Coordinates of C-alpha atoms in Angstrom, one line a residue:
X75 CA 17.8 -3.7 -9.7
X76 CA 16.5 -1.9 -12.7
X77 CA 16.0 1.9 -12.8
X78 CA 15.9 4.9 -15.4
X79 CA 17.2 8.3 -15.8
X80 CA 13.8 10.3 -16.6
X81 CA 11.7 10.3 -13.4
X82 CA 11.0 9.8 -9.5
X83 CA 12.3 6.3 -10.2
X84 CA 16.1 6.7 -10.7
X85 CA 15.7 9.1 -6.8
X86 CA 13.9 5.6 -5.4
X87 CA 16.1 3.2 -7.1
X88 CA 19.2 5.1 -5.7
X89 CA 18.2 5.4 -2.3
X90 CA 17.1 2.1 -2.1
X91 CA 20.2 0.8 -3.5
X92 CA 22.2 2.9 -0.8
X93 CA 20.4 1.3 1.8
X94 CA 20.5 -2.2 0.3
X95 CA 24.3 -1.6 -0.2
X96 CA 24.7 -0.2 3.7
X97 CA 23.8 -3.6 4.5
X98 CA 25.8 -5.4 3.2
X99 CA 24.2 -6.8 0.3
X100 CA 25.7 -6.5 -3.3
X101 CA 23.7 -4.6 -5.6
X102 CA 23.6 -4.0 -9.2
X103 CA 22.0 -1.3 -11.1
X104 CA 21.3 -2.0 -14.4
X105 CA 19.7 1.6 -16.2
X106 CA 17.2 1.6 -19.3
X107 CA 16.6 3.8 -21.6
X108 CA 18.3 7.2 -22.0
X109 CA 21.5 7.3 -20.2
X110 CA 22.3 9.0 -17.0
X111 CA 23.2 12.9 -16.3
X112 CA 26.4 13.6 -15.1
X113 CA 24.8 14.9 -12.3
X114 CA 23.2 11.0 -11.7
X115 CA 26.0 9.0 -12.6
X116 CA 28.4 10.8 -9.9
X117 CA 25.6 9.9 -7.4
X118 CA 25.4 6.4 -8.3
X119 CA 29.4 6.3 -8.4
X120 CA 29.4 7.4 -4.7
X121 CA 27.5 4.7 -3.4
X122 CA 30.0 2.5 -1.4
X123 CA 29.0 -1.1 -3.1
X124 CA 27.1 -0.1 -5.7
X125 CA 27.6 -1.1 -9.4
X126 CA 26.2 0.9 -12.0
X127 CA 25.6 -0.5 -15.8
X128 CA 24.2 1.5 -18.2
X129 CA 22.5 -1.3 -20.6
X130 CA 21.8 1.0 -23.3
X131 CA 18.2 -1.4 -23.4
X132 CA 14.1 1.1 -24.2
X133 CA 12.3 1.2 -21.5
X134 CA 8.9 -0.7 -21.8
X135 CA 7.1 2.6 -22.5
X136 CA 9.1 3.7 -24.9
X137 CA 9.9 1.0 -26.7
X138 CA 8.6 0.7 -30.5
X139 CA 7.2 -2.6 -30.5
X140 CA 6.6 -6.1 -28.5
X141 CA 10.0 -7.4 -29.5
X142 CA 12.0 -4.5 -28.8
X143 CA 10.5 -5.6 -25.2
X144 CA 11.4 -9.4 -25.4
X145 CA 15.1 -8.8 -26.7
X146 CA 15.8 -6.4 -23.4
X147 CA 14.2 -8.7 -20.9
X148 CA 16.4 -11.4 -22.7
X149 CA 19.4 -8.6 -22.5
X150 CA 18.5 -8.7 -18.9
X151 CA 18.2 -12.2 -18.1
X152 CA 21.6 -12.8 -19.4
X153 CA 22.7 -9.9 -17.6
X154 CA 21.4 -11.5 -14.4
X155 CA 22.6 -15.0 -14.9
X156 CA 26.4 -13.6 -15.7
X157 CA 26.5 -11.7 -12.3
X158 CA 25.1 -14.7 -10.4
X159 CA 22.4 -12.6 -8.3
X160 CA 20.6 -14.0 -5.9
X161 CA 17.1 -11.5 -6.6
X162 CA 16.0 -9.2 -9.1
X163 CA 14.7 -6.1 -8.3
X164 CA 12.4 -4.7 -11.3
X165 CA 11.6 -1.4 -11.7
X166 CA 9.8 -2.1 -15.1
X167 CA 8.2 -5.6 -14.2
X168 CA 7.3 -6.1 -17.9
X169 CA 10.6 -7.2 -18.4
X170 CA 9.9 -9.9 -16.3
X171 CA 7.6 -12.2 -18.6
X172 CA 10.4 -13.1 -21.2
X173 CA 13.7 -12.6 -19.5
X174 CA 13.6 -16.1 -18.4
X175 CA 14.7 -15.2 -14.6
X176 CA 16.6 -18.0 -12.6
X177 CA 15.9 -16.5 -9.7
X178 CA 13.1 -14.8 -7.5
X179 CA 12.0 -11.6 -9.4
X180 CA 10.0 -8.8 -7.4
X181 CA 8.7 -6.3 -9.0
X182 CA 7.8 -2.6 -7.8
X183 CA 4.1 -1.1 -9.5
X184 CA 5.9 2.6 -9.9
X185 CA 2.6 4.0 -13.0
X186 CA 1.4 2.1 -15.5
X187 CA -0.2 3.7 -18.9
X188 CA -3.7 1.4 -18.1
X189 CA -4.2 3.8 -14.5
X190 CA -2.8 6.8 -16.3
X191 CA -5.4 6.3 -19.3
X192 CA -8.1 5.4 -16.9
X193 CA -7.2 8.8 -14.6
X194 CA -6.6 11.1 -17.2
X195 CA -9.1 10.0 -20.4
X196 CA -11.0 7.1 -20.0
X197 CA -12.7 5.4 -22.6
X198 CA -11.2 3.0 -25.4
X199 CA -7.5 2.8 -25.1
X200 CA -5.4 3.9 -28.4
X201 CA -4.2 1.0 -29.9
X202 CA -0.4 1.9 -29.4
X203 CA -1.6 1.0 -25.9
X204 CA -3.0 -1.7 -25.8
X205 CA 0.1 -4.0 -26.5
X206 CA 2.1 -2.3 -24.2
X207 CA -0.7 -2.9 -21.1
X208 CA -1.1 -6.1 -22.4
X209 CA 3.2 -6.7 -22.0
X210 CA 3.4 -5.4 -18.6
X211 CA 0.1 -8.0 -17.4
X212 CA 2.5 -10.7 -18.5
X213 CA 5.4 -9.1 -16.5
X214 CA 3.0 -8.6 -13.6
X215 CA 2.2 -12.1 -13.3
X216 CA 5.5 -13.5 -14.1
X217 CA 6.8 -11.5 -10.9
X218 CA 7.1 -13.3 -7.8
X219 CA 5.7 -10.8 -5.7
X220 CA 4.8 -7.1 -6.4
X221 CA 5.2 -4.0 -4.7
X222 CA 3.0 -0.6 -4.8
X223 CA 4.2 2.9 -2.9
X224 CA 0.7 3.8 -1.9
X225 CA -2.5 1.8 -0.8
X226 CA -4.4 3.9 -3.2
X227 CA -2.3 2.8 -6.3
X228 CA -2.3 -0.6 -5.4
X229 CA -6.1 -0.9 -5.5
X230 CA -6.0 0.5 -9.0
X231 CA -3.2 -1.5 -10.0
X232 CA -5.0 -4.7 -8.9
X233 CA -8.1 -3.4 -10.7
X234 CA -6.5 -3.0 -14.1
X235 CA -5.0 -5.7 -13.8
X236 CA -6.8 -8.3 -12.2
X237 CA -4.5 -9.0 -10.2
X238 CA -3.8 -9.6 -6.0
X239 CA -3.6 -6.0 -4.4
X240 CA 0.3 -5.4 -4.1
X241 CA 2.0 -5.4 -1.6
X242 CA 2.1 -1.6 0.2
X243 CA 5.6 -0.5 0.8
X244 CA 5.5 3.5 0.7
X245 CA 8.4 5.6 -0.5
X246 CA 11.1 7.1 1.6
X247 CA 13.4 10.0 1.4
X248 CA 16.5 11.1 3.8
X249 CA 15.4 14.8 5.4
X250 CA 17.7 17.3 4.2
X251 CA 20.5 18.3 6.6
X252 CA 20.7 21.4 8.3
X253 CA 17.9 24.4 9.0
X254 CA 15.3 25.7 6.6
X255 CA 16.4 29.2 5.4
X256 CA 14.0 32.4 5.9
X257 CA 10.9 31.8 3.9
X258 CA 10.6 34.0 1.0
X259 CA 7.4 35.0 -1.0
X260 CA 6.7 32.2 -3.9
X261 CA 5.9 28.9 -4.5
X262 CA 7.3 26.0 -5.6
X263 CA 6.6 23.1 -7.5
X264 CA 9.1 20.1 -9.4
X265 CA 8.2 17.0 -11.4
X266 CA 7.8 16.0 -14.8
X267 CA 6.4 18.9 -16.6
X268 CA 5.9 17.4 -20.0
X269 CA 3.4 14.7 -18.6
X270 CA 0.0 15.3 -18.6
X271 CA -0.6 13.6 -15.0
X272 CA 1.4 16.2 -13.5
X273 CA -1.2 18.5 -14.8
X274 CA 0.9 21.8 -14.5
X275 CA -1.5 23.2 -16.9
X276 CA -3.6 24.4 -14.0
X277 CA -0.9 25.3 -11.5
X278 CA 0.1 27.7 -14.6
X279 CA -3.2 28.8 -14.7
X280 CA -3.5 30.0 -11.2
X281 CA -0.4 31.4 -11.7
X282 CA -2.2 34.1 -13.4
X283 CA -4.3 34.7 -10.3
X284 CA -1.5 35.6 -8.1
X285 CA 0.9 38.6 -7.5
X286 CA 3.9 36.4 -6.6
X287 CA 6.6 33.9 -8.1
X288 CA 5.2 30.4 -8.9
X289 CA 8.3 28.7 -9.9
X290 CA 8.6 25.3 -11.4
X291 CA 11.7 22.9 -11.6
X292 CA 11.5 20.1 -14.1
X293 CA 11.6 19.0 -18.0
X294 CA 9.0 20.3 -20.3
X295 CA 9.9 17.9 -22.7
X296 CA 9.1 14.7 -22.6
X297 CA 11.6 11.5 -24.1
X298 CA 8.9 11.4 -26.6
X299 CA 9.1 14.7 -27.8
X300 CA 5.9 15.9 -26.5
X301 CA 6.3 19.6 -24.6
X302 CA 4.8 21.6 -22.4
X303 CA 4.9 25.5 -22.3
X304 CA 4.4 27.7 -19.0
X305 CA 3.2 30.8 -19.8
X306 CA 3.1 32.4 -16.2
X307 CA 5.1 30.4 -14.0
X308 CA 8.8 30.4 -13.9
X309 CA 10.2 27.5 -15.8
X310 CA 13.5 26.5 -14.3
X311 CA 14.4 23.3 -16.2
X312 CA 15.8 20.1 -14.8
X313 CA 17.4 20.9 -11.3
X314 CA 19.6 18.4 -9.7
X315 CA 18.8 17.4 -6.1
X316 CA 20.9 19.7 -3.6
X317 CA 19.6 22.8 -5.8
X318 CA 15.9 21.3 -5.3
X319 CA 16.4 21.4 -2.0
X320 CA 17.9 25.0 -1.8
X321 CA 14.6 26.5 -3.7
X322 CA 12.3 23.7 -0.8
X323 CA 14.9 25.7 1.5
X324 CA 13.3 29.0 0.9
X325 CA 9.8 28.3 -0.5
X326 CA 7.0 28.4 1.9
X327 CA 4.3 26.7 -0.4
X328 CA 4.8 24.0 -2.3
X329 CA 1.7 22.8 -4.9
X330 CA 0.9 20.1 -6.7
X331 CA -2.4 19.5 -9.1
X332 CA -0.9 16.4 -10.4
X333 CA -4.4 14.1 -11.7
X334 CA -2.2 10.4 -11.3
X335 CA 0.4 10.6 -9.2
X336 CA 1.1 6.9 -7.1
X337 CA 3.1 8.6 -4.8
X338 CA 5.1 11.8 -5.1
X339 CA 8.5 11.9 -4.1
X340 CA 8.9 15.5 -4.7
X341 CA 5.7 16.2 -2.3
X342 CA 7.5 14.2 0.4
X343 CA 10.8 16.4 -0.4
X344 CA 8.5 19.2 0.0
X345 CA 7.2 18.1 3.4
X346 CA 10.5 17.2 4.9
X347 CA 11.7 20.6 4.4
X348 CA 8.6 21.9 6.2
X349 CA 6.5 23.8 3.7
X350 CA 3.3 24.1 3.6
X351 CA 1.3 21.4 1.1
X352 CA -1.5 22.8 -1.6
X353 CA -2.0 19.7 -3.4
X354 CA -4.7 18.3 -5.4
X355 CA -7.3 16.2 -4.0
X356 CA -6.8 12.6 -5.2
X357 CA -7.0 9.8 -3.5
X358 CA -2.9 9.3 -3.1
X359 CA -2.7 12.4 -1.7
X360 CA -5.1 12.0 0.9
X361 CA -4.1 8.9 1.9
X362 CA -0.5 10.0 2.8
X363 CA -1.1 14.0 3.7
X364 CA -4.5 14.2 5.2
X365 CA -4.5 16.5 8.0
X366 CA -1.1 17.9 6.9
X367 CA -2.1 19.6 3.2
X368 CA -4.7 22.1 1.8
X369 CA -6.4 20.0 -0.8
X370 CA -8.2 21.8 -3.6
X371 CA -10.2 20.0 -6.7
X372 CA -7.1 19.5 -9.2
X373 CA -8.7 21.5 -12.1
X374 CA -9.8 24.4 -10.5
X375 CA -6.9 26.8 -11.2
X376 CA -8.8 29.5 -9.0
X377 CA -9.4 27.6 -5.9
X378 CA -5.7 26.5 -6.1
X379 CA -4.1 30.2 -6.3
X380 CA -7.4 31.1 -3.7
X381 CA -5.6 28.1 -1.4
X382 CA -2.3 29.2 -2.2
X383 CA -3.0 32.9 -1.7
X384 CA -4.9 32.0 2.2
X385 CA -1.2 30.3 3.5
X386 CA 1.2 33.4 1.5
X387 CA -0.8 35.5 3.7
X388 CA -0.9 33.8 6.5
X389 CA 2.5 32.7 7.8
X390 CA 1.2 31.6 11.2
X391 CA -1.4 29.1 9.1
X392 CA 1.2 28.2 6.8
X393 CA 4.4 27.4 9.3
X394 CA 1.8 25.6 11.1
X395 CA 0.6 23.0 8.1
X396 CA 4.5 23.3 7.2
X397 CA 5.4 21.9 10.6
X398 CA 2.5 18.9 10.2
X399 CA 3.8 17.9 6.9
X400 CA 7.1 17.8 8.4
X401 CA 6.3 15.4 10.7
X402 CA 4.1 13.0 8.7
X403 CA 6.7 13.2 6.7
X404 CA 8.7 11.2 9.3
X405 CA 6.9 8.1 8.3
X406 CA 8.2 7.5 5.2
X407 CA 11.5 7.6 5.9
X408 CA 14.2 5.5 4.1
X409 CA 14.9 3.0 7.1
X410 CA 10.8 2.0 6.4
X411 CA 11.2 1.9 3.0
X412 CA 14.3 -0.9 2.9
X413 CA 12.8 -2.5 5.8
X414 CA 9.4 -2.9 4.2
X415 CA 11.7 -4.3 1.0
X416 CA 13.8 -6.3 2.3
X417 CA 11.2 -8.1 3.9
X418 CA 9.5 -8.5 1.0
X419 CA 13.1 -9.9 -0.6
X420 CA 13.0 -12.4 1.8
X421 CA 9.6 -13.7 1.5
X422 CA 10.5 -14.5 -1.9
X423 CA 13.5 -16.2 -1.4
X424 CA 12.1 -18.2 1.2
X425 CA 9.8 -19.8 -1.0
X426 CA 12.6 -21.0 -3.1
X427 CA 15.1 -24.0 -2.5
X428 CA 18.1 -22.0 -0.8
X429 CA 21.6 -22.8 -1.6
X430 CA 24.0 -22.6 1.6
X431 CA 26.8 -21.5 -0.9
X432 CA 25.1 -18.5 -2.3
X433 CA 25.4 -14.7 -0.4
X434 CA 22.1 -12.7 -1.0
X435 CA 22.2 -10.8 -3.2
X436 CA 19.9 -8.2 -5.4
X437 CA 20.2 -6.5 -9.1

């Protein structure tokens, strides 16, 4: 399984790989792009079964050209036929068009810079682009099968692509242990900061509007260099998990005015510790918090600190809508998660010649 160290997508491919590894499979998790935290690596370390290779290969979106792309999807293939697995997981399916894979290849539709363009600029893509969109299509198609974390997300994916719709197998998270502590006065919000999707622009905007704390947990700076500056809310920098769910803990709002977000792993974190959603109103969030979130137009900065203000003085309204995002919260739990991927795992595999010799196995 591939994963990297700079998003929602080194929480899903850990979990996943705990879960995979639980099971008794053998798993393998091969990291691109800029190496681990300390903080991550432990995690990794601490998962009974789990090997952890840091390949030192770019990640498709960061990488300078076409061929920097071909030589680590070789890089990988080689890695894949050396360890003898029996599936790879991608994380960053344009690898698959040139690795020349040996073996069934799924790949998991995480963001993609065609939806993010379409979402957040439209028009004529930069050329810079262009090649990039053009390498993961490959990859897409060179995948056995491919996996989305959100109806909504899959539908644009197929779009952009021309593609089948993915396969819909939504994200999970384990529920923190133990009670929520006593709600203080401030809100909360954690993500990638730097990227333009998350849009915390506007939550800093409406941070202005408001008498209390709006304190946000992330990088402002991007791989790429670009950065983002808060002037009214809080900036707490990259948190690791148990510290992100100490603030949750304590926070009785959590917000969110991301413009592209496929899923949201930090919403659902949000939601399992049982505060109350004010998230933006895009079709992903709908789809997986209707009934259980305030949704506001993601670039109004007033209605979101009006929306925000309403459940801060309201603590009836807002344990309420904390309690009903708890428990939609309970349907994307980890067990559905690897079940829905493992059966995916096997649908592959059983459209390929299997070898009684072989034990299943996934990196």
């Amino acid at each position: 399984m591939t994963a990297d160290s700079v998003g929602g997508v080194w929480t899903y491919a850990l979990d996943l790989a705990q879960e995979l590894a639980a099971g008794g499979l053998r798993v393998t998790l091969a990291v691109l792009g800029p190496s681990p935290q300390d903080d991550q690596t432990a995690a990794a370390r601490a998962i009974p079964g789990l090997e952890l290779i840091d390949t030192g290969l770019p990640l498709d979106w960061m990488a300078e050209d076409p061929a920097a792309i071909r030589r680590g999807a070789e890089a990988l293939g080689a890695l894949a036929r050396r360890l003898e697995v029996d599936l790879v997981h991608l994380n960053s399916p344009a690898l698959a068009a040139d690795a020349g894979f040996t073996v069934p290849v799924v790949g998991v539709c995480h963001s993609c810079l065609a939806t993010w363009w379409a979402t957040l600029r439209g028009g004529p893509l930069p050329g810079d682009f262009l090649w990039r969109i053009e390498v993961l299509a490959r990859g897409y198609r060179a995948c056995d099968a491919l996996a989305a974390p959100s109806a909504a997300f899959a539908q644009a994916t197929a779009a952009a692509y021309g593609l089948p719709q993915p396969v819909v197998v939504r994200n999970g998270r384990r529920p923190p242990g133990g009670e929520p502590c006593g709600r203080e006065r401030f809100v909360f919000t954690a993500g990638r900061l730097w990227d333009d999707g998350k849009n915390i622009a506007t939550l800093d905007a409406a941070a202005a509007l408001l008498k209390v704390p709006v304190v946000a947990a992330g990088s402002l700076e991007g791989p790429g260099g670009n950065r983002r500056t808060l002037r009214h809310a809080a900036a707490l920098g990259r948190l690791d998990t148990a510290s992100v769910a100490a603030w949750l803990a304590r926070a009785p709002v959590f917000a969110s005015a991301a413009l592209y977000e496929p899923f949201g792993l930090t919403v659902l974190e949000a939601a399992q510790a049982g505060c109350a959603l004010v998230l933006s109103d895009i079709a992903t969030f709908r789809e997986l918090w209707d009934g259980a979130a305030l949704f506001v137009e993601p670039r109004d900065s007033a209605a979101l600190a009006a929306a925000i203000r309403h459940l801060l003085d309201d603590p009836r309204k807002a344990g309420r809508l904390g309690e009903a995002a708890r428990l939609k919260a309970g349907r994307y739990g980890m067990e559905s998660m690897a079940s829905g991927m493992r059966s995916l795992y096997r649908s592959v595999l059983e459209r390929h010649t299997p070898t009684p010799s072989r034990k299943e196995a996934v990196a």
